[in-house]
Amino acid sequence: MTDAILTARPILERFSLVGRTALVTGGGQGIGRAYAHALGEAGAAVAVVDLSLSHANDVVDELKAKHIECFAVQADVSKADDVQAMVDAVVQKWGKLTIGVNNAGIARWSAAETMTEAEWDQMLDLNLKGVFLCAQAEARVMLKAGYGKIINTASMAGTIAVTPQNQVHYNASKAGVIHLSRSMAAEWAPRHIRVNTISPGYTRTKLVDDLLLTPEGQAILPRWMGMTPMARMGEVTDLQGAVVYLACEASDFMTGSDLIIDGGYCAW
Ligand SMILES: NC(=O)c1ccc[n+]([C@@H]2O[C@H](COP(=O)([O-])OP(=O)(O)OC[C@H]3O[C@@H](n4cnc5c(N)ncnc54)[C@H](O)[C@@H]3O)[C@@H](O)[C@H]2O)c1
């Protein structure tokens, strides 16, 4: 029997994404922007996808300055036609898609007893259906190729009911992303497509800054920090190692898992 440790490529080579192609939704700012940089720095060509083409183009300019092969795609990931066009654009440009990072999402606060049907639908359409549509379109290409890595952004709020903010629709959407991802992982594992989630805790981005600017938010920040053992917000750079790990061959035996990166919030 061969000794895998002695025959495997050196570990940092197995973290390389040279020759891989990726797309990142919600790549125009925040966590998605950090993911686009990380995947590109590790060697992948990266399609930066966002509802805002100007934000996606700004990130493309940043990546090009680092000599990363990339282009911008405008898409609303809650619309099936946009999602298909996004995947088609990558395949047309690079002939393959090896890494799909489905990260676009929104967060809103709204009390359960007064939440409107429209608020519920908007949240679930983007945060859950959007992830399904993207993963489905990506997998159709990956299944034909016989290899692929799908990484969905969930949240610690998909495992625990965060407090004191009211956001049952958000929490339910993220719990849905975690179980959707596990279910797709089980379905596609025999055909070599891996599906995992990254679940950030409170991370400094525009999404969180906007919520914290509200009067309700001002009072909430100290409570969040009191419940976070590391007593600080996460930075988007705290998440970059995880996305490279899940995208590269070093994690090839990992599927259906959820990586919680939260400064210890869920540890107690
Ligand atoms: N920031 C946090 O603390 C935190 C914690 C847990 C999970 N998350 C999740 O991380 C993901 C990214 O969050 P962020 O904090 O970077 O948010 P953000 O608002 O800073 O960035 C989100 C990006 O998604 C894009 N987007 C929004 N709707 C879209 C659509 N329909 N189609 C395509 N793109 C769209 C926006 O234009 C924006 O560029 C979300 O899924 C969010 O739920 C964030």
mmCIF file of C-alpha atoms and ligand atoms in Angstrom:
data_model
loop_
_atom_site.group_PDB
_atom_site.id
_atom_site.type_symbol
_atom_site.label_atom_id
_atom_site.label_comp_id
_atom_site.label_asym_id
_atom_site.label_seq_id
_atom_site.Cartn_x
_atom_site.Cartn_y
_atom_site.Cartn_z
ATOM 1 C CA MET A 1 0.000 0.000 0.000
ATOM 2 C CA THR A 2 1.354 3.469 -0.873
ATOM 3 C CA ASP A 3 1.963 5.882 1.982
ATOM 4 C CA ALA A 4 -0.339 8.868 1.273
ATOM 5 C CA ILE A 5 1.674 11.243 3.439
ATOM 6 C CA LEU A 6 4.845 10.509 1.510
ATOM 7 C CA THR A 7 3.222 10.655 -1.952
ATOM 8 C CA ALA A 8 0.851 13.640 -1.512
ATOM 9 C CA ARG A 9 1.857 17.019 -2.929
ATOM 10 C CA PRO A 10 3.243 19.401 -0.282
ATOM 11 C CA ILE A 11 0.440 20.946 1.755
ATOM 12 C CA LEU A 12 0.744 24.557 0.564
ATOM 13 C CA GLU A 13 0.678 23.324 -3.065
ATOM 14 C CA ARG A 14 -2.615 21.619 -2.254
ATOM 15 C CA PHE A 15 -4.002 25.010 -1.198
ATOM 16 C CA SER A 16 -3.169 26.489 -4.612
ATOM 17 C CA LEU A 17 -6.056 27.449 -6.905
ATOM 18 C CA VAL A 18 -3.909 27.934 -10.009
ATOM 19 C CA GLY A 19 -5.885 26.730 -13.038
ATOM 20 C CA ARG A 20 -9.242 26.969 -11.217
ATOM 21 C CA THR A 21 -12.070 29.306 -12.167
ATOM 22 C CA ALA A 22 -14.441 30.813 -9.622
ATOM 23 C CA LEU A 23 -17.459 33.017 -9.364
ATOM 24 C CA VAL A 24 -18.415 34.969 -6.249
ATOM 25 C CA THR A 25 -21.920 36.398 -5.879
ATOM 26 C CA GLY A 26 -22.270 39.556 -3.830
ATOM 27 C CA GLY A 27 -18.627 40.088 -4.788
ATOM 28 C CA GLY A 28 -19.006 43.853 -5.121
ATOM 29 C CA GLN A 29 -18.466 44.581 -1.431
ATOM 30 C CA GLY A 30 -18.155 43.145 2.063
ATOM 31 C CA ILE A 31 -17.536 39.439 2.543
ATOM 32 C CA GLY A 32 -17.854 38.623 -1.171
ATOM 33 C CA ARG A 33 -15.205 41.197 -2.059
ATOM 34 C CA ALA A 34 -12.841 39.625 0.491
ATOM 35 C CA TYR A 35 -13.568 36.169 -0.972
ATOM 36 C CA ALA A 36 -12.850 37.390 -4.522
ATOM 37 C CA HIS A 37 -9.463 38.744 -3.407
ATOM 38 C CA ALA A 38 -8.596 35.579 -1.482
ATOM 39 C CA LEU A 39 -9.487 33.185 -4.307
ATOM 40 C CA GLY A 40 -7.614 35.336 -6.802
ATOM 41 C CA GLU A 41 -4.536 35.625 -4.581
ATOM 42 C CA ALA A 42 -4.549 31.810 -4.303
ATOM 43 C CA GLY A 43 -4.396 31.579 -8.108
ATOM 44 C CA ALA A 44 -7.990 31.292 -9.352
ATOM 45 C CA ALA A 45 -9.524 33.347 -12.136
ATOM 46 C CA VAL A 46 -12.504 35.115 -10.572
ATOM 47 C CA ALA A 47 -15.839 36.356 -11.912
ATOM 48 C CA VAL A 48 -17.115 39.088 -9.594
ATOM 49 C CA VAL A 49 -20.909 38.945 -9.613
ATOM 50 C CA ASP A 50 -23.147 41.588 -8.092
ATOM 51 C CA LEU A 51 -26.488 43.312 -8.463
ATOM 52 C CA SER A 52 -24.427 46.500 -8.678
ATOM 53 C CA LEU A 53 -22.244 46.384 -11.791
ATOM 54 C CA SER A 54 -20.316 49.468 -10.684
ATOM 55 C CA HIS A 55 -19.347 47.805 -7.381
ATOM 56 C CA ALA A 56 -18.360 44.621 -9.232
ATOM 57 C CA ASN A 57 -16.263 46.705 -11.637
ATOM 58 C CA ASP A 58 -14.528 48.452 -8.719
ATOM 59 C CA VAL A 59 -13.506 45.065 -7.310
ATOM 60 C CA VAL A 60 -12.352 43.909 -10.754
ATOM 61 C CA ASP A 61 -10.082 46.974 -10.888
ATOM 62 C CA GLU A 62 -8.620 46.002 -7.485
ATOM 63 C CA LEU A 63 -8.039 42.411 -8.612
ATOM 64 C CA LYS A 64 -6.456 43.490 -11.898
ATOM 65 C CA ALA A 65 -4.011 45.636 -9.926
ATOM 66 C CA LYS A 66 -2.943 42.352 -8.282
ATOM 67 C CA HIS A 67 -2.638 40.710 -11.766
ATOM 68 C CA ILE A 68 -5.611 38.421 -11.067
ATOM 69 C CA GLU A 69 -7.586 37.272 -14.119
ATOM 70 C CA CYS A 70 -11.165 38.440 -13.625
ATOM 71 C CA PHE A 71 -14.280 40.068 -15.026
ATOM 72 C CA ALA A 72 -17.493 41.575 -13.689
ATOM 73 C CA VAL A 73 -20.997 40.160 -14.121
ATOM 74 C CA GLN A 74 -24.229 41.965 -13.267
ATOM 75 C CA ALA A 75 -26.873 39.549 -11.952
ATOM 76 C CA ASP A 76 -29.791 39.397 -9.556
ATOM 77 C CA VAL A 77 -29.280 35.954 -8.043
ATOM 78 C CA SER A 78 -32.955 35.631 -7.142
ATOM 79 C CA LYS A 79 -33.777 35.502 -10.883
ATOM 80 C CA ALA A 80 -33.181 32.195 -12.667
ATOM 81 C CA ASP A 81 -32.437 33.798 -16.049
ATOM 82 C CA ASP A 82 -29.773 36.086 -14.539
ATOM 83 C CA VAL A 83 -28.213 33.127 -12.735
ATOM 84 C CA GLN A 84 -28.026 31.045 -15.909
ATOM 85 C CA ALA A 85 -26.518 33.983 -17.822
ATOM 86 C CA MET A 86 -23.917 34.389 -15.027
ATOM 87 C CA VAL A 87 -22.788 30.752 -15.282
ATOM 88 C CA ASP A 88 -22.884 30.864 -19.095
ATOM 89 C CA ALA A 89 -20.643 33.963 -19.051
ATOM 90 C CA VAL A 90 -17.993 32.143 -16.993
ATOM 91 C CA VAL A 91 -18.100 29.012 -19.143
ATOM 92 C CA GLN A 92 -17.962 31.078 -22.319
ATOM 93 C CA LYS A 93 -14.924 33.010 -21.057
ATOM 94 C CA TRP A 94 -12.905 30.266 -19.370
ATOM 95 C CA GLY A 95 -14.479 27.000 -20.604
ATOM 96 C CA LYS A 96 -15.082 25.737 -17.058
ATOM 97 C CA LEU A 97 -16.325 26.602 -13.586
ATOM 98 C CA THR A 98 -14.629 24.837 -10.671
ATOM 99 C CA ILE A 99 -15.631 27.031 -7.706
ATOM 100 C CA GLY A 100 -19.026 28.618 -7.036
ATOM 101 C CA VAL A 101 -19.279 30.921 -4.019
ATOM 102 C CA ASN A 102 -22.912 31.811 -3.401
ATOM 103 C CA ASN A 103 -22.671 34.654 -0.958
ATOM 104 C CA ALA A 104 -25.120 37.423 -1.951
ATOM 105 C CA GLY A 105 -27.646 38.062 0.773
ATOM 106 C CA ILE A 106 -29.504 40.699 2.754
ATOM 107 C CA ALA A 107 -30.349 41.165 6.419
ATOM 108 C CA ARG A 108 -33.345 43.048 7.827
ATOM 109 C CA TRP A 109 -34.842 43.414 11.283
ATOM 110 C CA SER A 110 -38.601 43.014 11.665
ATOM 111 C CA ALA A 111 -40.746 41.674 14.516
ATOM 112 C CA ALA A 112 -42.322 38.291 13.747
ATOM 113 C CA GLU A 113 -45.828 39.339 14.748
ATOM 114 C CA THR A 114 -45.910 42.323 12.376
ATOM 115 C CA MET A 115 -43.694 41.016 9.564
ATOM 116 C CA THR A 116 -45.399 41.312 6.174
ATOM 117 C CA GLU A 117 -45.611 38.557 3.606
ATOM 118 C CA ALA A 118 -43.582 40.789 1.256
ATOM 119 C CA GLU A 119 -40.745 41.060 3.810
ATOM 120 C CA TRP A 120 -40.720 37.273 4.245
ATOM 121 C CA ASP A 121 -40.766 36.645 0.491
ATOM 122 C CA GLN A 122 -37.979 39.128 -0.252
ATOM 123 C CA MET A 123 -35.708 37.523 2.357
ATOM 124 C CA LEU A 124 -36.347 33.928 1.307
ATOM 125 C CA ASP A 125 -36.208 34.730 -2.420
ATOM 126 C CA LEU A 126 -32.715 36.129 -2.191
ATOM 127 C CA ASN A 127 -31.095 34.358 0.759
ATOM 128 C CA LEU A 128 -32.428 30.854 0.133
ATOM 129 C CA LYS A 129 -33.891 30.537 -3.365
ATOM 130 C CA GLY A 130 -30.992 32.568 -4.755
ATOM 131 C CA VAL A 131 -28.479 30.123 -3.285
ATOM 132 C CA PHE A 132 -30.441 27.174 -4.689
ATOM 133 C CA LEU A 133 -30.638 28.682 -8.181
ATOM 134 C CA CYS A 134 -26.913 29.466 -8.227
ATOM 135 C CA ALA A 135 -25.838 26.074 -6.897
ATOM 136 C CA GLN A 136 -28.135 24.289 -9.359
ATOM 137 C CA ALA A 137 -26.791 26.193 -12.378
ATOM 138 C CA GLU A 138 -23.180 25.773 -11.214
ATOM 139 C CA ALA A 139 -23.613 22.057 -10.520
ATOM 140 C CA ARG A 140 -24.964 21.382 -14.006
ATOM 141 C CA VAL A 141 -21.568 22.493 -15.356
ATOM 142 C CA MET A 142 -19.528 20.841 -12.572
ATOM 143 C CA LEU A 143 -21.349 17.492 -12.816
ATOM 144 C CA LYS A 144 -20.449 17.273 -16.502
ATOM 145 C CA ALA A 145 -16.822 18.059 -15.655
ATOM 146 C CA GLY A 146 -16.765 15.558 -12.762
ATOM 147 C CA TYR A 147 -15.360 18.011 -10.187
ATOM 148 C CA GLY A 148 -16.587 21.094 -8.371
ATOM 149 C CA LYS A 149 -16.640 23.072 -5.154
ATOM 150 C CA ILE A 150 -19.736 24.955 -4.058
ATOM 151 C CA ILE A 151 -19.411 27.219 -1.019
ATOM 152 C CA ASN A 152 -22.538 28.905 0.292
ATOM 153 C CA THR A 153 -22.602 31.762 2.782
ATOM 154 C CA ALA A 154 -24.922 30.931 5.671
ATOM 155 C CA SER A 155 -24.606 32.535 9.135
ATOM 156 C CA MET A 156 -24.280 31.570 12.775
ATOM 157 C CA ALA A 157 -27.929 32.736 12.809
ATOM 158 C CA GLY A 158 -28.732 29.582 10.827
ATOM 159 C CA THR A 159 -27.760 27.468 13.850
ATOM 160 C CA ILE A 160 -28.713 29.675 16.798
ATOM 161 C CA ALA A 161 -31.446 32.280 17.201
ATOM 162 C CA VAL A 162 -29.369 35.422 17.629
ATOM 163 C CA THR A 163 -30.650 38.038 20.045
ATOM 164 C CA PRO A 164 -31.894 40.711 20.775
ATOM 165 C CA GLN A 165 -32.651 41.715 17.158
ATOM 166 C CA ASN A 166 -35.839 40.390 15.568
ATOM 167 C CA GLN A 167 -35.127 38.562 12.319
ATOM 168 C CA VAL A 168 -36.958 35.248 12.101
ATOM 169 C CA HIS A 169 -37.036 35.450 8.295
ATOM 170 C CA TYR A 170 -33.242 35.906 8.120
ATOM 171 C CA ASN A 171 -32.554 33.142 10.645
ATOM 172 C CA ALA A 172 -34.900 30.759 8.812
ATOM 173 C CA SER A 173 -33.299 31.594 5.452
ATOM 174 C CA LYS A 174 -29.816 30.811 6.806
ATOM 175 C CA ALA A 175 -30.925 27.578 8.500
ATOM 176 C CA GLY A 176 -32.350 26.743 5.085
ATOM 177 C CA VAL A 177 -29.012 27.448 3.398
ATOM 178 C CA ILE A 178 -27.215 25.090 5.795
ATOM 179 C CA HIS A 179 -29.657 22.218 5.249
ATOM 180 C CA LEU A 180 -30.012 22.881 1.520
ATOM 181 C CA SER A 181 -26.220 22.653 1.279
ATOM 182 C CA ARG A 182 -26.072 19.405 3.280
ATOM 183 C CA SER A 183 -28.801 17.946 1.095
ATOM 184 C CA MET A 184 -27.074 18.910 -2.156
ATOM 185 C CA ALA A 185 -23.811 17.598 -0.706
ATOM 186 C CA ALA A 186 -25.390 14.193 -0.108
ATOM 187 C CA GLU A 187 -26.980 14.135 -3.559
ATOM 188 C CA TRP A 188 -23.853 15.136 -5.500
ATOM 189 C CA ALA A 189 -21.061 13.573 -3.431
ATOM 190 C CA PRO A 190 -20.954 10.390 -5.541
ATOM 191 C CA ARG A 191 -20.336 12.632 -8.578
ATOM 192 C CA HIS A 192 -17.502 14.581 -6.903
ATOM 193 C CA ILE A 193 -19.223 17.922 -6.261
ATOM 194 C CA ARG A 194 -18.577 19.211 -2.750
ATOM 195 C CA VAL A 195 -21.027 21.596 -1.080
ATOM 196 C CA ASN A 196 -20.159 23.309 2.207
ATOM 197 C CA THR A 197 -21.206 26.463 4.040
ATOM 198 C CA ILE A 198 -19.309 29.199 5.829
ATOM 199 C CA SER A 199 -21.269 30.735 8.701
ATOM 200 C CA PRO A 200 -19.852 34.061 9.828
ATOM 201 C CA GLY A 201 -20.643 35.626 13.161
ATOM 202 C CA TYR A 202 -20.954 39.408 13.406
ATOM 203 C CA THR A 203 -18.586 40.740 10.748
ATOM 204 C CA ARG A 204 -17.900 44.393 9.923
ATOM 205 C CA THR A 205 -19.443 45.143 6.512
ATOM 206 C CA LYS A 206 -21.895 47.663 5.099
ATOM 207 C CA LEU A 207 -24.750 45.258 5.837
ATOM 208 C CA VAL A 208 -23.993 45.322 9.565
ATOM 209 C CA ASP A 209 -22.916 48.979 9.648
ATOM 210 C CA ASP A 210 -26.300 49.994 8.177
ATOM 211 C CA LEU A 211 -28.193 48.021 10.830
ATOM 212 C CA LEU A 212 -26.027 49.397 13.635
ATOM 213 C CA LEU A 213 -26.633 52.986 12.501
ATOM 214 C CA THR A 214 -30.296 52.690 13.485
ATOM 215 C CA PRO A 215 -31.282 53.761 17.055
ATOM 216 C CA GLU A 216 -32.054 50.090 17.798
ATOM 217 C CA GLY A 217 -28.597 49.167 16.517
ATOM 218 C CA GLN A 218 -26.734 51.615 18.776
ATOM 219 C CA ALA A 219 -28.076 49.822 21.828
ATOM 220 C CA ILE A 220 -27.425 46.389 20.385
ATOM 221 C CA LEU A 221 -23.687 46.551 19.643
ATOM 222 C CA PRO A 222 -22.528 46.381 23.299
ATOM 223 C CA ARG A 223 -24.835 43.419 23.865
ATOM 224 C CA TRP A 224 -23.361 41.570 20.869
ATOM 225 C CA MET A 225 -19.834 42.191 22.106
ATOM 226 C CA GLY A 226 -20.785 40.981 25.587
ATOM 227 C CA MET A 227 -21.922 37.700 24.061
ATOM 228 C CA THR A 228 -18.816 37.246 21.864
ATOM 229 C CA PRO A 229 -15.943 35.635 23.819
ATOM 230 C CA MET A 230 -13.354 37.423 21.624
ATOM 231 C CA ALA A 231 -15.221 40.683 22.368
ATOM 232 C CA ARG A 232 -14.812 42.129 18.881
ATOM 233 C CA MET A 233 -16.517 42.126 15.502
ATOM 234 C CA GLY A 234 -15.079 39.845 12.865
ATOM 235 C CA GLU A 235 -13.244 41.428 9.936
ATOM 236 C CA VAL A 236 -13.836 40.139 6.404
ATOM 237 C CA THR A 237 -10.196 39.071 6.318
ATOM 238 C CA ASP A 238 -10.994 36.627 9.170
ATOM 239 C CA LEU A 239 -13.046 34.627 6.631
ATOM 240 C CA GLN A 240 -10.594 34.510 3.720
ATOM 241 C CA GLY A 241 -8.662 31.412 4.802
ATOM 242 C CA ALA A 242 -11.857 29.368 5.058
ATOM 243 C CA VAL A 243 -12.994 30.115 1.526
ATOM 244 C CA VAL A 244 -9.609 29.165 0.066
ATOM 245 C CA TYR A 245 -9.580 25.955 2.120
ATOM 246 C CA LEU A 246 -13.062 24.922 0.968
ATOM 247 C CA ALA A 247 -12.211 25.806 -2.647
ATOM 248 C CA CYS A 248 -8.968 23.840 -2.858
ATOM 249 C CA GLU A 249 -8.078 20.152 -3.069
ATOM 250 C CA ALA A 250 -6.947 20.073 0.585
ATOM 251 C CA SER A 251 -10.651 19.910 1.533
ATOM 252 C CA ASP A 252 -11.672 17.336 -1.085
ATOM 253 C CA PHE A 253 -12.999 14.881 1.561
ATOM 254 C CA MET A 254 -15.142 17.580 3.169
ATOM 255 C CA THR A 255 -18.745 17.997 2.084
ATOM 256 C CA GLY A 256 -22.015 18.871 3.804
ATOM 257 C CA SER A 257 -20.146 20.748 6.553
ATOM 258 C CA ASP A 258 -20.750 24.152 8.077
ATOM 259 C CA LEU A 259 -17.731 26.212 9.173
ATOM 260 C CA ILE A 260 -18.779 28.662 11.896
ATOM 261 C CA ILE A 261 -16.366 31.597 12.226
ATOM 262 C CA ASP A 262 -17.718 33.756 15.020
ATOM 263 C CA GLY A 263 -15.097 34.685 17.632
ATOM 264 C CA GLY A 264 -16.529 31.964 19.868
ATOM 265 C CA TYR A 265 -20.132 33.226 19.947
ATOM 266 C CA CYS A 266 -21.631 29.751 19.455
ATOM 267 C CA ALA A 267 -19.139 28.072 21.801
ATOM 268 C CA TRP A 268 -21.140 28.580 24.982
HETATM 269 N N1 LIG B 1 -21.716 40.817 7.848
HETATM 270 C C1 LIG B 1 -22.116 39.906 8.740
HETATM 271 O O1 LIG B 1 -22.015 40.075 9.971
HETATM 272 C C2 LIG B 1 -22.668 38.600 8.260
HETATM 273 C C3 LIG B 1 -22.811 37.572 9.197
HETATM 274 C C4 LIG B 1 -23.314 36.347 8.776
HETATM 275 C C5 LIG B 1 -23.635 36.155 7.447
HETATM 276 N N2 LIG B 1 -23.485 37.175 6.558
HETATM 277 C C6 LIG B 1 -23.851 36.898 5.174
HETATM 278 O O2 LIG B 1 -22.757 37.187 4.326
HETATM 279 C C7 LIG B 1 -23.239 37.536 3.029
HETATM 280 C C8 LIG B 1 -22.572 38.833 2.600
HETATM 281 O O3 LIG B 1 -22.899 39.814 3.560
HETATM 282 P P1 LIG B 1 -22.112 41.198 3.684
HETATM 283 O O4 LIG B 1 -22.089 41.528 5.123
HETATM 284 O O5 LIG B 1 -20.863 41.158 2.894
HETATM 285 O O6 LIG B 1 -23.212 42.149 2.971
HETATM 286 P P2 LIG B 1 -23.054 43.467 2.093
HETATM 287 O O7 LIG B 1 -24.410 44.086 2.085
HETATM 288 O O8 LIG B 1 -21.890 44.285 2.529
HETATM 289 O O9 LIG B 1 -22.738 42.869 0.647
HETATM 290 C C9 LIG B 1 -23.696 42.102 -0.035
HETATM 291 C C10 LIG B 1 -23.485 42.229 -1.530
HETATM 292 O O10 LIG B 1 -24.505 41.448 -2.170
HETATM 293 C C11 LIG B 1 -25.027 42.186 -3.257
HETATM 294 N N3 LIG B 1 -26.407 41.779 -3.527
HETATM 295 C C12 LIG B 1 -27.511 42.086 -2.805
HETATM 296 N N4 LIG B 1 -28.594 41.568 -3.393
HETATM 297 C C13 LIG B 1 -28.170 40.903 -4.490
HETATM 298 C C14 LIG B 1 -28.824 40.171 -5.512
HETATM 299 N N5 LIG B 1 -30.155 40.022 -5.523
HETATM 300 N N6 LIG B 1 -28.079 39.618 -6.499
HETATM 301 C C15 LIG B 1 -26.720 39.767 -6.501
HETATM 302 N N7 LIG B 1 -26.054 40.469 -5.567
HETATM 303 C C16 LIG B 1 -26.764 41.028 -4.579
HETATM 304 C C17 LIG B 1 -24.957 43.636 -2.809
HETATM 305 O O11 LIG B 1 -25.006 44.522 -3.916
HETATM 306 C C18 LIG B 1 -23.634 43.652 -2.059
HETATM 307 O O12 LIG B 1 -22.556 43.966 -2.915
HETATM 308 C C19 LIG B 1 -24.765 37.605 3.148
HETATM 309 O O13 LIG B 1 -25.316 36.393 2.684
HETATM 310 C C20 LIG B 1 -24.986 37.750 4.645
HETATM 311 O O14 LIG B 1 -26.239 37.260 5.065
HETATM 312 C C21 LIG B 1 -23.009 38.378 6.935
#
